[in-house]
Every structure is written in structure tokens, then in C-alpha cells.
PDB file of C-alpha atoms and ligand atoms in Angstrom:
ATOM      1  CA  MET A   1     -92.883  18.869  22.141  1.00  0.00           C
ATOM      2  CA  ARG A   2     -92.192  21.338  19.222  1.00  0.00           C
ATOM      3  CA  LEU A   3     -93.316  19.918  15.938  1.00  0.00           C
ATOM      4  CA  ALA A   4     -94.039  21.551  12.445  1.00  0.00           C
ATOM      5  CA  LEU A   5     -96.381  19.760   9.894  1.00  0.00           C
ATOM      6  CA  PHE A   6     -94.959  20.376   6.363  1.00  0.00           C
ATOM      7  CA  GLY A   7     -96.727  19.573   3.087  1.00  0.00           C
ATOM      8  CA  PRO A   8     -98.571  21.027  -0.182  1.00  0.00           C
ATOM      9  CA  PRO A   9    -101.894  22.921  -0.046  1.00  0.00           C
ATOM     10  CA  GLY A  10    -104.448  20.252   0.774  1.00  0.00           C
ATOM     11  CA  ALA A  11    -102.324  17.957   2.308  1.00  0.00           C
ATOM     12  CA  GLY A  12    -104.262  17.964   5.327  1.00  0.00           C
ATOM     13  CA  LYS A  13    -102.109  19.775   7.613  1.00  0.00           C
ATOM     14  CA  GLY A  14    -104.939  21.680   9.208  1.00  0.00           C
ATOM     15  CA  THR A  15    -107.398  18.654   9.723  1.00  0.00           C
ATOM     16  CA  GLN A  16    -104.349  16.641  11.123  1.00  0.00           C
ATOM     17  CA  SER A  17    -103.045  19.412  13.386  1.00  0.00           C
ATOM     18  CA  LEU A  18    -106.318  19.456  15.067  1.00  0.00           C
ATOM     19  CA  LEU A  19    -105.987  15.829  15.601  1.00  0.00           C
ATOM     20  CA  LEU A  20    -102.628  16.291  17.448  1.00  0.00           C
ATOM     21  CA  ASN A  21    -103.985  19.000  19.551  1.00  0.00           C
ATOM     22  CA  GLN A  22    -106.851  16.771  20.744  1.00  0.00           C
ATOM     23  CA  ARG A  23    -104.468  13.645  21.192  1.00  0.00           C
ATOM     24  CA  PHE A  24    -101.191  15.318  22.684  1.00  0.00           C
ATOM     25  CA  GLY A  25    -102.513  18.708  23.689  1.00  0.00           C
ATOM     26  CA  LEU A  26    -100.257  20.616  21.073  1.00  0.00           C
ATOM     27  CA  ASN A  27    -101.211  23.997  20.539  1.00  0.00           C
ATOM     28  CA  VAL A  28    -101.799  24.558  16.868  1.00  0.00           C
ATOM     29  CA  ILE A  29     -99.841  27.448  15.364  1.00  0.00           C
ATOM     30  CA  SER A  30    -101.544  27.936  11.842  1.00  0.00           C
ATOM     31  CA  THR A  31    -100.014  31.010   9.744  1.00  0.00           C
ATOM     32  CA  GLY A  32    -102.602  30.451   7.459  1.00  0.00           C
ATOM     33  CA  ASN A  33    -105.421  31.207  10.062  1.00  0.00           C
ATOM     34  CA  LEU A  34    -103.627  33.977  11.569  1.00  0.00           C
ATOM     35  CA  ILE A  35    -103.329  35.560   8.117  1.00  0.00           C
ATOM     36  CA  ARG A  36    -107.016  35.038   7.204  1.00  0.00           C
ATOM     37  CA  LYS A  37    -107.850  36.746  10.641  1.00  0.00           C
ATOM     38  CA  ALA A  38    -105.777  39.726  10.002  1.00  0.00           C
ATOM     39  CA  ILE A  39    -107.594  40.020   6.599  1.00  0.00           C
ATOM     40  CA  SER A  40    -111.323  39.449   7.979  1.00  0.00           C
ATOM     41  CA  GLU A  41    -110.391  41.868  10.769  1.00  0.00           C
ATOM     42  CA  GLU A  42    -109.015  44.483   8.340  1.00  0.00           C
ATOM     43  CA  THR A  43    -105.877  45.251  10.245  1.00  0.00           C
ATOM     44  CA  SER A  44    -103.275  46.909   8.549  1.00  0.00           C
ATOM     45  CA  LEU A  45    -101.450  43.694   8.036  1.00  0.00           C
ATOM     46  CA  GLY A  46    -104.423  42.261   6.738  1.00  0.00           C
ATOM     47  CA  ARG A  47    -104.567  44.951   4.120  1.00  0.00           C
ATOM     48  CA  LYS A  48    -100.926  44.494   3.108  1.00  0.00           C
ATOM     49  CA  VAL A  49    -100.986  40.686   2.683  1.00  0.00           C
ATOM     50  CA  GLU A  50    -104.603  40.277   1.266  1.00  0.00           C
ATOM     51  CA  SER A  51    -103.642  40.230  -2.494  1.00  0.00           C
ATOM     52  CA  HIS A  52    -100.799  37.954  -1.739  1.00  0.00           C
ATOM     53  CA  VAL A  53    -103.070  35.558  -0.479  1.00  0.00           C
ATOM     54  CA  HIS A  54    -106.123  35.864  -2.945  1.00  0.00           C
ATOM     55  CA  ALA A  55    -103.749  35.611  -5.824  1.00  0.00           C
ATOM     56  CA  GLY A  56    -102.322  32.122  -4.344  1.00  0.00           C
ATOM     57  CA  GLY A  57     -98.886  33.606  -3.724  1.00  0.00           C
ATOM     58  CA  LEU A  58     -97.042  33.708  -0.356  1.00  0.00           C
ATOM     59  CA  VAL A  59     -97.249  36.804   2.036  1.00  0.00           C
ATOM     60  CA  PRO A  60     -93.599  38.212   2.555  1.00  0.00           C
ATOM     61  CA  ASP A  61     -91.159  36.277   4.721  1.00  0.00           C
ATOM     62  CA  ASP A  62     -90.669  39.290   7.454  1.00  0.00           C
ATOM     63  CA  LEU A  63     -94.218  39.286   8.262  1.00  0.00           C
ATOM     64  CA  VAL A  64     -95.069  35.859   8.510  1.00  0.00           C
ATOM     65  CA  ARG A  65     -91.869  35.623  10.630  1.00  0.00           C
ATOM     66  CA  ASP A  66     -93.323  38.411  13.029  1.00  0.00           C
ATOM     67  CA  LEU A  67     -96.634  36.406  13.106  1.00  0.00           C
ATOM     68  CA  ALA A  68     -94.999  33.425  13.946  1.00  0.00           C
ATOM     69  CA  ASN A  69     -92.434  34.235  16.413  1.00  0.00           C
ATOM     70  CA  GLU A  70     -95.218  35.948  18.272  1.00  0.00           C
ATOM     71  CA  ALA A  71     -97.407  32.964  18.562  1.00  0.00           C
ATOM     72  CA  ILE A  72     -94.388  30.652  19.403  1.00  0.00           C
ATOM     73  CA  THR A  73     -93.470  33.005  22.392  1.00  0.00           C
ATOM     74  CA  GLU A  74     -97.186  33.290  23.375  1.00  0.00           C
ATOM     75  CA  GLN A  75     -96.961  29.495  23.982  1.00  0.00           C
ATOM     76  CA  GLN A  76     -93.531  29.903  26.055  1.00  0.00           C
ATOM     77  CA  PHE A  77     -91.640  27.965  23.258  1.00  0.00           C
ATOM     78  CA  ASP A  78     -93.089  24.397  24.010  1.00  0.00           C
ATOM     79  CA  CYS A  79     -96.195  22.447  23.439  1.00  0.00           C
ATOM     80  CA  PHE A  80     -97.024  23.373  19.830  1.00  0.00           C
ATOM     81  CA  ILE A  81     -97.372  22.342  16.537  1.00  0.00           C
ATOM     82  CA  LEU A  82     -96.513  24.764  13.432  1.00  0.00           C
ATOM     83  CA  ASP A  83     -99.072  24.329  10.578  1.00  0.00           C
ATOM     84  CA  GLY A  84     -98.147  25.770   7.239  1.00  0.00           C
ATOM     85  CA  TYR A  85     -94.876  27.571   8.651  1.00  0.00           C
ATOM     86  CA  PRO A  86     -92.185  27.800   7.585  1.00  0.00           C
ATOM     87  CA  ARG A  87     -92.550  27.571   3.648  1.00  0.00           C
ATOM     88  CA  THR A  88     -89.589  29.255   2.428  1.00  0.00           C
ATOM     89  CA  THR A  89     -85.911  28.244   3.075  1.00  0.00           C
ATOM     90  CA  ARG A  90     -85.513  31.923   4.561  1.00  0.00           C
ATOM     91  CA  GLN A  91     -88.445  31.130   7.048  1.00  0.00           C
ATOM     92  CA  ALA A  92     -86.846  27.851   7.840  1.00  0.00           C
ATOM     93  CA  VAL A  93     -83.412  29.375   8.852  1.00  0.00           C
ATOM     94  CA  TRP A  94     -85.123  32.181  10.887  1.00  0.00           C
ATOM     95  CA  LEU A  95     -87.115  29.782  12.523  1.00  0.00           C
ATOM     96  CA  MET A  96     -84.395  27.246  13.670  1.00  0.00           C
ATOM     97  CA  GLU A  97     -82.118  30.684  14.806  1.00  0.00           C
ATOM     98  CA  PHE A  98     -85.505  31.806  16.921  1.00  0.00           C
ATOM     99  CA  LEU A  99     -86.045  28.741  18.599  1.00  0.00           C
ATOM    100  CA  SER A 100     -82.243  27.732  19.151  1.00  0.00           C
ATOM    101  CA  ALA A 101     -81.617  31.077  20.798  1.00  0.00           C
ATOM    102  CA  ALA A 102     -84.332  30.178  23.192  1.00  0.00           C
ATOM    103  CA  LYS A 103     -82.643  26.666  23.557  1.00  0.00           C
ATOM    104  CA  SER A 104     -85.992  25.072  22.580  1.00  0.00           C
ATOM    105  CA  PRO A 105     -85.045  23.405  19.039  1.00  0.00           C
ATOM    106  CA  LEU A 106     -87.815  21.558  16.744  1.00  0.00           C
ATOM    107  CA  ASP A 107     -88.518  18.121  17.777  1.00  0.00           C
ATOM    108  CA  ALA A 108     -89.251  17.035  14.261  1.00  0.00           C
ATOM    109  CA  VAL A 109     -90.953  18.109  10.905  1.00  0.00           C
ATOM    110  CA  ILE A 110     -93.764  15.637   9.889  1.00  0.00           C
ATOM    111  CA  SER A 111     -94.087  15.814   5.867  1.00  0.00           C
ATOM    112  CA  LEU A 112     -97.530  14.582   4.556  1.00  0.00           C
ATOM    113  CA  LYS A 113     -96.635  12.774   1.144  1.00  0.00           C
ATOM    114  CA  VAL A 114     -99.831  13.697  -1.594  1.00  0.00           C
ATOM    115  CA  SER A 115    -100.004  13.513  -5.353  1.00  0.00           C
ATOM    116  CA  ASP A 116    -101.223  16.798  -7.426  1.00  0.00           C
ATOM    117  CA  GLU A 117    -104.110  14.768  -8.385  1.00  0.00           C
ATOM    118  CA  VAL A 118    -105.315  14.177  -4.708  1.00  0.00           C
ATOM    119  CA  ILE A 119    -104.086  17.892  -3.779  1.00  0.00           C
ATOM    120  CA  ILE A 120    -106.651  19.005  -6.894  1.00  0.00           C
ATOM    121  CA  ASP A 121    -109.347  16.948  -5.893  1.00  0.00           C
ATOM    122  CA  ARG A 122    -109.254  17.936  -2.210  1.00  0.00           C
ATOM    123  CA  LEU A 123    -108.914  21.729  -2.820  1.00  0.00           C
ATOM    124  CA  SER A 124    -111.607  22.120  -5.348  1.00  0.00           C
ATOM    125  CA  ASN A 125    -113.896  20.044  -3.550  1.00  0.00           C
ATOM    126  CA  ARG A 126    -113.172  21.619   0.000  1.00  0.00           C
ATOM    127  CA  ARG A 127    -115.771  23.619   1.870  1.00  0.00           C
ATOM    128  CA  ILE A 128    -115.384  25.301   4.923  1.00  0.00           C
ATOM    129  CA  ASN A 129    -117.791  26.386   7.596  1.00  0.00           C
ATOM    130  CA  SER A 130    -117.450  30.097   7.844  1.00  0.00           C
ATOM    131  CA  GLU A 131    -118.369  30.307  11.594  1.00  0.00           C
ATOM    132  CA  THR A 132    -116.593  27.417  13.117  1.00  0.00           C
ATOM    133  CA  GLY A 133    -113.648  26.889  10.590  1.00  0.00           C
ATOM    134  CA  GLU A 134    -114.500  23.135  10.050  1.00  0.00           C
ATOM    135  CA  SER A 135    -113.513  21.731   6.618  1.00  0.00           C
ATOM    136  CA  TYR A 136    -115.419  19.515   4.367  1.00  0.00           C
ATOM    137  CA  HIS A 137    -115.206  17.582   1.277  1.00  0.00           C
ATOM    138  CA  VAL A 138    -118.111  17.845  -0.941  1.00  0.00           C
ATOM    139  CA  THR A 139    -118.223  14.088  -1.866  1.00  0.00           C
ATOM    140  CA  TYR A 140    -116.231  12.247   0.999  1.00  0.00           C
ATOM    141  CA  HIS A 141    -116.735  14.533   4.041  1.00  0.00           C
ATOM    142  CA  PRO A 142    -120.089  16.370   3.014  1.00  0.00           C
ATOM    143  CA  PRO A 143    -121.292  18.892   5.616  1.00  0.00           C
ATOM    144  CA  PRO A 144    -124.007  17.366   8.196  1.00  0.00           C
ATOM    145  CA  PRO A 145    -127.476  18.548   7.210  1.00  0.00           C
ATOM    146  CA  GLU A 146    -128.219  19.984  10.583  1.00  0.00           C
ATOM    147  CA  VAL A 147    -125.462  22.868   9.564  1.00  0.00           C
ATOM    148  CA  ASP A 148    -127.124  25.756   8.024  1.00  0.00           C
ATOM    149  CA  SER A 149    -126.111  25.607   4.244  1.00  0.00           C
ATOM    150  CA  ARG A 150    -125.533  29.620   4.004  1.00  0.00           C
ATOM    151  CA  LEU A 151    -122.437  29.197   6.551  1.00  0.00           C
ATOM    152  CA  ILE A 152    -120.794  26.742   3.934  1.00  0.00           C
ATOM    153  CA  VAL A 153    -118.546  28.607   1.800  1.00  0.00           C
ATOM    154  CA  GLN A 154    -115.389  28.203  -0.400  1.00  0.00           C
ATOM    155  CA  ARG A 155    -112.357  29.623   0.343  1.00  0.00           C
ATOM    156  CA  LYS A 156    -111.389  32.406  -2.284  1.00  0.00           C
ATOM    157  CA  ASP A 157    -107.958  30.902  -2.729  1.00  0.00           C
ATOM    158  CA  ASP A 158    -109.471  27.280  -3.551  1.00  0.00           C
ATOM    159  CA  ALA A 159    -110.837  28.605  -6.752  1.00  0.00           C
ATOM    160  CA  PRO A 160    -109.251  26.706  -9.792  1.00  0.00           C
ATOM    161  CA  GLU A 161    -106.862  29.643 -10.634  1.00  0.00           C
ATOM    162  CA  SER A 162    -105.763  30.287  -6.943  1.00  0.00           C
ATOM    163  CA  VAL A 163    -105.201  26.832  -6.655  1.00  0.00           C
ATOM    164  CA  LYS A 164    -102.907  26.379  -9.975  1.00  0.00           C
ATOM    165  CA  ALA A 165    -101.163  29.463  -8.626  1.00  0.00           C
ATOM    166  CA  ARG A 166    -100.607  27.649  -5.143  1.00  0.00           C
ATOM    167  CA  LEU A 167     -99.229  24.623  -6.401  1.00  0.00           C
ATOM    168  CA  ALA A 168     -96.844  26.454  -8.166  1.00  0.00           C
ATOM    169  CA  THR A 169     -95.834  28.417  -5.528  1.00  0.00           C
ATOM    170  CA  TYR A 170     -95.492  25.272  -3.370  1.00  0.00           C
ATOM    171  CA  ARG A 171     -93.130  23.506  -5.870  1.00  0.00           C
ATOM    172  CA  CYS A 172     -90.762  26.701  -6.223  1.00  0.00           C
ATOM    173  CA  GLU A 173     -90.584  28.151  -3.050  1.00  0.00           C
ATOM    174  CA  THR A 174     -91.687  25.688  -0.110  1.00  0.00           C
ATOM    175  CA  GLN A 175     -90.509  22.266  -1.653  1.00  0.00           C
ATOM    176  CA  PRO A 176     -87.004  22.903  -0.923  1.00  0.00           C
ATOM    177  CA  VAL A 177     -87.666  23.472   2.693  1.00  0.00           C
ATOM    178  CA  GLU A 178     -88.187  19.678   2.965  1.00  0.00           C
ATOM    179  CA  MET A 179     -84.879  19.068   1.798  1.00  0.00           C
ATOM    180  CA  PHE A 180     -83.321  21.357   4.287  1.00  0.00           C
ATOM    181  CA  PHE A 181     -85.027  19.694   7.188  1.00  0.00           C
ATOM    182  CA  ARG A 182     -83.985  16.237   5.901  1.00  0.00           C
ATOM    183  CA  GLN A 183     -80.266  17.355   5.967  1.00  0.00           C
ATOM    184  CA  ALA A 184     -80.933  18.945   9.482  1.00  0.00           C
ATOM    185  CA  GLY A 185     -82.033  15.346  10.400  1.00  0.00           C
ATOM    186  CA  LEU A 186     -85.835  16.358  11.409  1.00  0.00           C
ATOM    187  CA  LEU A 187     -87.704  15.020   8.536  1.00  0.00           C
ATOM    188  CA  VAL A 188     -90.253  12.246   9.157  1.00  0.00           C
ATOM    189  CA  GLU A 189     -92.608  11.394   6.139  1.00  0.00           C
ATOM    190  CA  ILE A 190     -95.965  10.060   6.134  1.00  0.00           C
ATOM    191  CA  ASP A 191     -98.345   8.743   3.597  1.00  0.00           C
ATOM    192  CA  GLY A 192    -100.774  11.765   3.191  1.00  0.00           C
ATOM    193  CA  GLU A 193    -103.321   9.803   1.164  1.00  0.00           C
ATOM    194  CA  GLY A 194    -106.241   7.669   2.321  1.00  0.00           C
ATOM    195  CA  SER A 195    -108.778   8.476   4.885  1.00  0.00           C
ATOM    196  CA  VAL A 196    -108.409  11.159   7.652  1.00  0.00           C
ATOM    197  CA  GLN A 197    -108.369   8.284  10.279  1.00  0.00           C
ATOM    198  CA  ASP A 198    -105.808   6.270   8.650  1.00  0.00           C
ATOM    199  CA  ILE A 199    -103.635   9.181   8.034  1.00  0.00           C
ATOM    200  CA  GLY A 200    -104.184  10.341  11.738  1.00  0.00           C
ATOM    201  CA  ARG A 201    -103.279   6.861  13.030  1.00  0.00           C
ATOM    202  CA  SER A 202    -100.014   6.914  11.115  1.00  0.00           C
ATOM    203  CA  LEU A 203     -99.368  10.311  12.550  1.00  0.00           C
ATOM    204  CA  ILE A 204    -100.291   9.394  15.891  1.00  0.00           C
ATOM    205  CA  GLY A 205     -97.672   6.386  15.777  1.00  0.00           C
ATOM    206  CA  SER A 206     -95.130   8.816  14.701  1.00  0.00           C
ATOM    207  CA  VAL A 207     -95.541  11.196  17.229  1.00  0.00           C
ATOM    208  CA  ASP A 208     -95.639   8.530  19.988  1.00  0.00           C
ATOM    209  CA  ARG A 209     -92.284   6.984  18.610  1.00  0.00           C
ATOM    210  CA  LEU A 210     -90.771  10.753  18.871  1.00  0.00           C
ATOM    211  CA  ASN A 211     -91.900  10.790  22.433  1.00  0.00           C
ATOM    212  CA  THR A 212     -90.638   7.501  23.609  1.00  0.00           C
ATOM    213  CA  MET A 213     -87.193   8.418  21.906  1.00  0.00           C
ATOM    214  CA  HIS A 214     -87.413  11.764  24.082  1.00  0.00           C
ATOM    215  CA  MET A 215     -88.038   9.833  27.423  1.00  0.00           C
ATOM    216  CA  LEU A 216     -84.911   7.397  26.397  1.00  0.00           C
TER     217      LEU A 216
HETATM  218  P1  AMP B   1    -102.932  28.006   4.411  1.00  0.00           P
HETATM  219  O1  AMP B   1    -104.334  28.047   5.016  1.00  0.00           O
HETATM  220  O2  AMP B   1    -102.054  27.424   5.306  1.00  0.00           O
HETATM  221  O3  AMP B   1    -102.905  27.381   3.203  1.00  0.00           O
HETATM  222  O4  AMP B   1    -102.599  29.527   4.055  1.00  0.00           O
HETATM  223  C1  AMP B   1    -102.998  30.334   3.207  1.00  0.00           C
HETATM  224  C2  AMP B   1    -102.575  31.352   2.717  1.00  0.00           C
HETATM  225  O5  AMP B   1    -101.776  32.204   3.688  1.00  0.00           O
HETATM  226  C3  AMP B   1    -101.098  30.795   1.779  1.00  0.00           C
HETATM  227  O6  AMP B   1    -101.681  30.462   0.320  1.00  0.00           O
HETATM  228  C4  AMP B   1    -100.101  32.012   1.818  1.00  0.00           C
HETATM  229  O7  AMP B   1    -100.910  32.922   0.791  1.00  0.00           O
HETATM  230  C5  AMP B   1    -100.351  32.611   3.205  1.00  0.00           C
HETATM  231  N1  AMP B   1     -99.475  31.744   4.228  1.00  0.00           N
HETATM  232  C6  AMP B   1     -99.651  31.295   5.145  1.00  0.00           C
HETATM  233  N2  AMP B   1     -98.631  30.894   5.850  1.00  0.00           N
HETATM  234  C7  AMP B   1     -97.405  31.123   5.025  1.00  0.00           C
HETATM  235  C8  AMP B   1     -96.121  31.086   5.462  1.00  0.00           C
HETATM  236  N3  AMP B   1     -95.550  30.612   6.154  1.00  0.00           N
HETATM  237  N4  AMP B   1     -95.464  32.043   4.587  1.00  0.00           N
HETATM  238  C9  AMP B   1     -96.153  32.879   3.565  1.00  0.00           C
HETATM  239  N5  AMP B   1     -97.390  32.918   3.407  1.00  0.00           N
HETATM  240  C10 AMP B   1     -98.195  31.984   3.986  1.00  0.00           C
END
């Protein structure tokens, strides 16, 4: 199965893709994580993209495409979920071409629908365990007391100015991608508000239905 999770920053793509990994064994390909890794390892790609990420903008399309294509190839074009890719119509067109050339088209793009109010609350209160990457919310899902508080950090791009910029970028550049996939007949929409467990249940229900359709 080949899926993409789509939605604004803070929609819960990272959290829910991990759940799909546990439930269906799908390998998560997160361009955001690959980019953060390149930045922290100070690779030449990391140095090129750092300023875009911290300003809340997008990394140039061709650089992200290369990262994503390499990761998809590593997964032998199957059994993956894309988290945060594609984020522009150009990336979406490239992805469709890349997968269709390998005769491995996407099965669905699942869009998590979340209001701006909820996004701002989630991102400004998000904290990350810098060692494990686990994500918390200050109020609704605080880090457990046994975790060393020095490991709990806020992502630089979750600072208020960056969040504003990321939402603006999302509206201008990423939201049109949803229409692209709707027209391609691949879009499945899910309510992305509520508890992590409730969203997870509807997501799993959708993937189960997709699996059943595949078997017919
Ligand atoms: P994320 O962890 O998915 O929120 O991604 C963090 C940041 O990485 C984004 O705000 C972008 O700067 C960059 N990024 C991740 N995925 C992409 C993509 N598909 N296209 C362009 N930039 C991306």
C-alpha cells in the first residue's frame, strides 16, 4: 500500500503516521524529519535548506524531490506512507510521474482537516523529546515526569513568527495540492480534530476500507 498524509502544519501527520506504521507496518517517509536530520548533521543539503525551514518557508522543490525519491526507492516503491510530501503542486506532479514510471501508483491521499485555531494551539504548545523525537502538548499530553526535562525542547519553527509564516505558506502553496489529488480521485478526508485516539480510529477505518477495496 502506498499512501500520503496531507494537512496543514500541526494537523497530526507525524503522530498519525507512526500509528499507521504500528498498525499496518507502513514505513514512514517524513521529508520534515529527513530535512531536520540533514540540518543537525550539517550536511551540504542541511546548510542549503536551514534558513528556509527556520523562516517557516518551504525547501526548494527539486531538493525535497530528491530526498523523497531516494527514500521511496529505498522502500522499493511499496509499503510506505508519505508524511509532509508533496507540499506543492509541482512536487505532486513529479511524485505521480515518478511512481507511475515504476508502475506503483499512490493508493490514496488522506487529508486531515483541522481549523486554524486548533493548529495554532497545537503548534505553540508542542514540545519534542530531542532524543526520541516524541511529540507532546503542554496541556493535553505533557511529557511524563520520568523524562529528563532538559531533553524537552520546542522546535525552532514552532515559535510564533514561524508558525504564522508556515500557515501562510500552507495556504498559498500547499492547500492547492488537495484539489490536485481530489481531481485525481485519490483524496480521502478525515476530521483531524479531537483526541489522538479518535483520529487514529477513523484513520485506521479508512485504511481498512482501502485495503478491502484492493482485495476486491
Ligand atoms: P514538517 O516537519 O513536515 O512540518 O516539516 C518541517 C519543515 O521542513 C517545513 O516547514 C519545510 O520548511 C520543510 N519541508 C518538509 N517537507 C517539505 C516539502 N515537501 N517541501 C518543502 N519543504 C518541506
